[in-house]
């Protein structure tokens, strides 16, 4: 019985680790990674009376021991052959000489009652194989993984118990635990063991800490392994002390530690959080065949239970795995987070070089130590150490130097008495589960080696099997736990379960739906091999999910008076009851009688994807008594507003003009974080890697170092021959001509709500980069863009890639404090200027991938219009691109540069009175696209009778007479403005309004309505400078319908001459939801084309329309429509445009 509250923090004098002298009391089979519980139960018939008091982790102990349950129902955490390597034993193993691991103790008849279990880095109560457990009148809170978690438990009663809230002040993410364990191995466990080895081996082993290692990003700075481990320890100490250091190197190291360890959200970043979890014995769901529910988990009663406030921010981790399934990991199964340690955030692979930090360096130093250790202590051989090394020559006959010898014949045993299990125990004792490959080590320690060398297929299957190729794998957290999100109560293979008088409420998941790198595809060059991420679990993709109850292959589960409500996912889906049956449809057990409900309600589900009360596969449900279901709050994920909307523009300014000289280089280094020539060269290397992977450009060896930053670099063709195409020297946009500037920036939460915006204004923009300039002979583009068949880019087109730096964005309460906002951009489509005769216009567009240390990865799209005088001698340019970011950045890194070099331009920069930005980024479930033939693909427009429905349902044109008059106005415009002389507007009155006017040669006129699957919707309303910028409510559709002319295969004479197949002219009515100045009422706006819409060589078009708003008056629509992406999921649009009013 407790008599006081307990803040548990044992042996703080030893940094909370058990002393080696206490291994008999705290056996290494259980305590090798620290004190894992405040109470362990190691005998039968135990009553723990909390007596109204609480047990919790001491605050400092909570920070450093990230692997802790308040009460462990056994003598250790894991059963035999389960768990992380340093705690994964067979019963006959000796983790330390003289101490056998033995079998796990599985007590029976345990009672825990009358009090609280508080702060814990894992669970309140955890156990394995318990028979007879009662938890009564207990409040479990401030946990990070589960309130109650019991594997293979029988005869359980949980009564009058509250579980929640989960921890909301978690001080670190999982990387701190990773660092802490590596530090413990490197500074304590390994030296302690080496000291106890026999002479002279002892001296040789201890001397290994003085061996040197060089990292690829610091090739001229060799360091000893000890120095690497010392730096890791220092970073941990600085972070723990929370005292601002004085030494400059410590200041930098502390900032690095805060970036790597910090947890701004305060929520757990692991794969899942449970309120209550009853699992079968062993790994959840995956380590043995299913032979019927209830064999290990049965007879469970949950009564008068309240599970609430389980909030989570799960982070999906991209990792590397060899072909045999070996993950690249540290000693405690901590995955090496490959995305975080590449120079270009894996944009190109080819130029994705190692970008070290104190933690990543320590992984590789520890691996080198392990390899050197095996040579001295076990077996001196080139074949690999077979413990930490995931690479070895599998077929030695492929290597002439081996002379067809076996590994056993090629090395020297240091200790011939070691058995195979002895070697395994040495690995566990000294290096735990550490496992890296030689290729990965070479990537991190050899200058100029790109990540593509690891992810591309080698030439032989033997090289595959010996670790020669790695796969990028997602769908898990840093400990390789599959992503599951927030789950109130979960049952796996349980039978005879009664849940009475229970409430599950206020579950929240704010996690990102998916990591960018887990969705991306690359094409390696010159092989053209497609590289993408895989998932180790077919049920992955659940990162952002929330479920009130999750049942997996359960039988005889009764829910009575159970209420589920207030479940929210910011980016994923929500399910009240998620019930998964035996999908193998087994017939060798007959007790599958399913799940029954009585007086059950599911209310207030909110998700941007799907929100379902009950989802069932393979398990019978007795629904005769029904479930009371409320209306879910479900906003389709791709209709919510993105996290970041950045509008930028130039209005009635000069054309795109650049300069390349020392001034451009000096200015780049002043206004961005690329502040040295070495960094500029590295940035050019990233861009060259992007050009190589995305477009298939090839360069001579070492070209980036050979040519100065202001020189052009020759481009080779796919076969390595010279061409007349080049990569330009560093350019800067001449902004006193172009007057490029940011105009507004809005931030929203993950649900597209709670928006904050800067005022509309002028935020001057610096634009630097490198251009791909095709020569007179043109160039065949391959890579991800041109594929194997290639696409010709001709002289006059360009591809731009570079970096923006915006001055002056300031948004109180955010990271935008007036410092320069730095955003890299990567041109995903060539720039193609197209002069047209209509209204003396020329069209240009941008379609870029963008990337920011603050906002993550996104896209930038928009149209530019060039107006000419009559002889085409002068240009006035207006452009309205929009950047959209919808990435979750865990620990954003602000840029510290703050400049005002372009303030002098602000008075001369023009602006609109009103700018409304819109997008159409939906997906059509079709693979028959016509994306390379028509500017508006067939799935994008409904035709014929759809137009009548649209006009009568959404617009003021309620009668056929009004619709006929509207069509005649369009016909008149085609004849008078677009010079289509074959049209007589009065000749088609008898053609039905839902019919087709055939003009011959395939050209025709018909009604159309934009398919709502296009997700065409407005995003922001930007007033004139100093006025407000406002985000529209999510899913504010911009409906569109009217009449269109589409030119047939024979072409058609128009104002632009003979217009080609697919050219389109439109006139219609927009209906903008929430489109009035107060954003409360829909508005109707008539529009018509001012220019022909046709495709360029890259199946991209620019839209230019006249529009009339009832409040804002006459305006223009300027939009870019890049070629849609087509994959197995359908056709994906990425249209971005603006409606501008006043000074257009």
GROMACS .gro file of N, CA and C in nm, residues 186 190-213 223-227 229 365 368-373 376-377 431:
model
  123
  186UNK      N    1   2.852   0.329  -2.641
  186UNK     CA    2   2.985   0.375  -2.680
  186UNK      C    3   3.069   0.422  -2.561
  190UNK      N    4   3.054  -0.069  -2.388
  190UNK     CA    5   3.166  -0.123  -2.465
  190UNK      C    6   3.299  -0.104  -2.392
  191UNK      N    7   3.332   0.016  -2.341
  191UNK     CA    8   3.457   0.027  -2.266
  191UNK      C    9   3.462  -0.065  -2.144
  192UNK      N   10   3.350  -0.079  -2.074
  192UNK     CA   11   3.346  -0.168  -1.958
  192UNK      C   12   3.380  -0.311  -1.999
  193UNK      N   13   3.322  -0.356  -2.111
  193UNK     CA   14   3.351  -0.492  -2.158
  193UNK      C   15   3.493  -0.508  -2.207
  194UNK      N   16   3.542  -0.409  -2.282
  194UNK     CA   17   3.678  -0.417  -2.333
  194UNK      C   18   3.779  -0.424  -2.218
  195UNK      N   19   3.752  -0.351  -2.112
  195UNK     CA   20   3.844  -0.350  -1.997
  195UNK      C   21   3.857  -0.489  -1.935
  196UNK      N   22   3.757  -0.573  -1.957
  196UNK     CA   23   3.756  -0.705  -1.895
  196UNK      C   24   3.800  -0.816  -1.989
  197UNK      N   25   3.839  -0.778  -2.109
  197UNK     CA   26   3.897  -0.878  -2.199
  197UNK      C   27   4.041  -0.909  -2.155
  198UNK      N   28   4.092  -1.023  -2.200
  198UNK     CA   29   4.225  -1.065  -2.162
  198UNK      C   30   4.331  -0.985  -2.239
  199UNK      N   31   4.447  -0.971  -2.175
  199UNK     CA   32   4.561  -0.910  -2.242
  199UNK      C   33   4.620  -1.012  -2.339
  200UNK      N   34   4.679  -0.970  -2.452
  200UNK     CA   35   4.696  -0.831  -2.499
  200UNK      C   36   4.576  -0.779  -2.577
  201UNK      N   37   4.472  -0.865  -2.591
  201UNK     CA   38   4.355  -0.825  -2.669
  201UNK      C   39   4.293  -0.698  -2.611
  202UNK      N   40   4.297  -0.685  -2.478
  202UNK     CA   41   4.235  -0.569  -2.414
  202UNK      C   42   4.292  -0.439  -2.468
  203UNK      N   43   4.424  -0.430  -2.476
  203UNK     CA   44   4.485  -0.307  -2.525
  203UNK      C   45   4.448  -0.279  -2.670
  204UNK      N   46   4.446  -0.385  -2.750
  204UNK     CA   47   4.412  -0.368  -2.891
  204UNK      C   48   4.270  -0.317  -2.907
  205UNK      N   49   4.180  -0.370  -2.825
  205UNK     CA   50   4.040  -0.328  -2.836
  205UNK      C   51   4.022  -0.184  -2.789
  206UNK      N   52   4.082  -0.150  -2.678
  206UNK     CA   53   4.068  -0.013  -2.627
  206UNK      C   54   4.130   0.088  -2.722
  207UNK      N   55   4.235   0.046  -2.794
  207UNK     CA   56   4.299   0.138  -2.888
  207UNK      C   57   4.210   0.168  -3.008
  208UNK      N   58   4.107   0.087  -3.029
  208UNK     CA   59   4.018   0.112  -3.143
  208UNK      C   60   3.948   0.247  -3.132
  209UNK      N   61   3.926   0.295  -3.011
  209UNK     CA   62   3.860   0.424  -2.995
  209UNK      C   63   3.944   0.539  -3.051
  210UNK      N   64   4.075   0.515  -3.068
  210UNK     CA   65   4.163   0.618  -3.122
  210UNK      C   66   4.181   0.605  -3.272
  211UNK      N   67   4.117   0.506  -3.334
  211UNK     CA   68   4.124   0.495  -3.480
  211UNK      C   69   4.042   0.608  -3.542
  212UNK      N   70   4.077   0.642  -3.664
  212UNK     CA   71   4.016   0.761  -3.725
  212UNK      C   72   3.907   0.723  -3.825
  213UNK      N   73   3.820   0.820  -3.849
  213UNK     CA   74   3.713   0.808  -3.948
  213UNK      C   75   3.699   0.944  -4.015
  223UNK      N   76   3.862   1.246  -3.779
  223UNK     CA   77   3.843   1.251  -3.634
  223UNK      C   78   3.853   1.108  -3.581
  224UNK      N   79   3.881   1.096  -3.455
  224UNK     CA   80   3.885   0.963  -3.394
  224UNK      C   81   3.743   0.921  -3.355
  225UNK      N   82   3.725   0.792  -3.338
  225UNK     CA   83   3.595   0.743  -3.293
  225UNK      C   84   3.560   0.804  -3.158
  226UNK      N   85   3.659   0.815  -3.072
  226UNK     CA   86   3.634   0.875  -2.941
  226UNK      C   87   3.582   1.018  -2.955
  227UNK      N   88   3.638   1.094  -3.047
  227UNK     CA   89   3.591   1.232  -3.067
  227UNK      C   90   3.446   1.235  -3.116
  229UNK      N   91   3.216   1.008  -3.047
  229UNK     CA   92   3.131   0.972  -2.933
  229UNK      C   93   3.129   1.083  -2.828
  365UNK      N   94   3.037   0.564  -3.675
  365UNK     CA   95   3.154   0.538  -3.591
  365UNK      C   96   3.136   0.409  -3.512
  368UNK      N   97   3.190   0.117  -3.748
  368UNK     CA   98   3.333   0.093  -3.773
  368UNK      C   99   3.398   0.026  -3.653
  369UNK      N  100   3.362   0.070  -3.534
  369UNK     CA  101   3.415   0.007  -3.413
  369UNK      C  102   3.378  -0.140  -3.408
  370UNK      N  103   3.255  -0.172  -3.445
  370UNK     CA  104   3.212  -0.312  -3.439
  370UNK      C  105   3.288  -0.397  -3.539
  371UNK      N  106   3.312  -0.346  -3.660
  371UNK     CA  107   3.388  -0.423  -3.759
  371UNK      C  108   3.530  -0.447  -3.714
  372UNK      N  109   3.594  -0.342  -3.662
  372UNK     CA  110   3.730  -0.357  -3.613
  372UNK      C  111   3.735  -0.451  -3.493
  373UNK      N  112   3.633  -0.445  -3.408
  373UNK     CA  113   3.625  -0.535  -3.294
  373UNK      C  114   3.621  -0.682  -3.339
  376UNK      N  115   3.954  -0.826  -3.439
  376UNK     CA  116   4.048  -0.852  -3.330
  376UNK      C  117   3.998  -0.960  -3.235
  377UNK      N  118   3.869  -0.956  -3.206
  377UNK     CA  119   3.817  -1.043  -3.099
  377UNK      C  120   3.763  -1.176  -3.150
  431UNK      N  121   2.719  -0.445  -2.906
  431UNK     CA  122   2.664  -0.359  -3.011
  431UNK      C  123   2.514  -0.375  -3.031
   0.00000   0.00000   0.00000
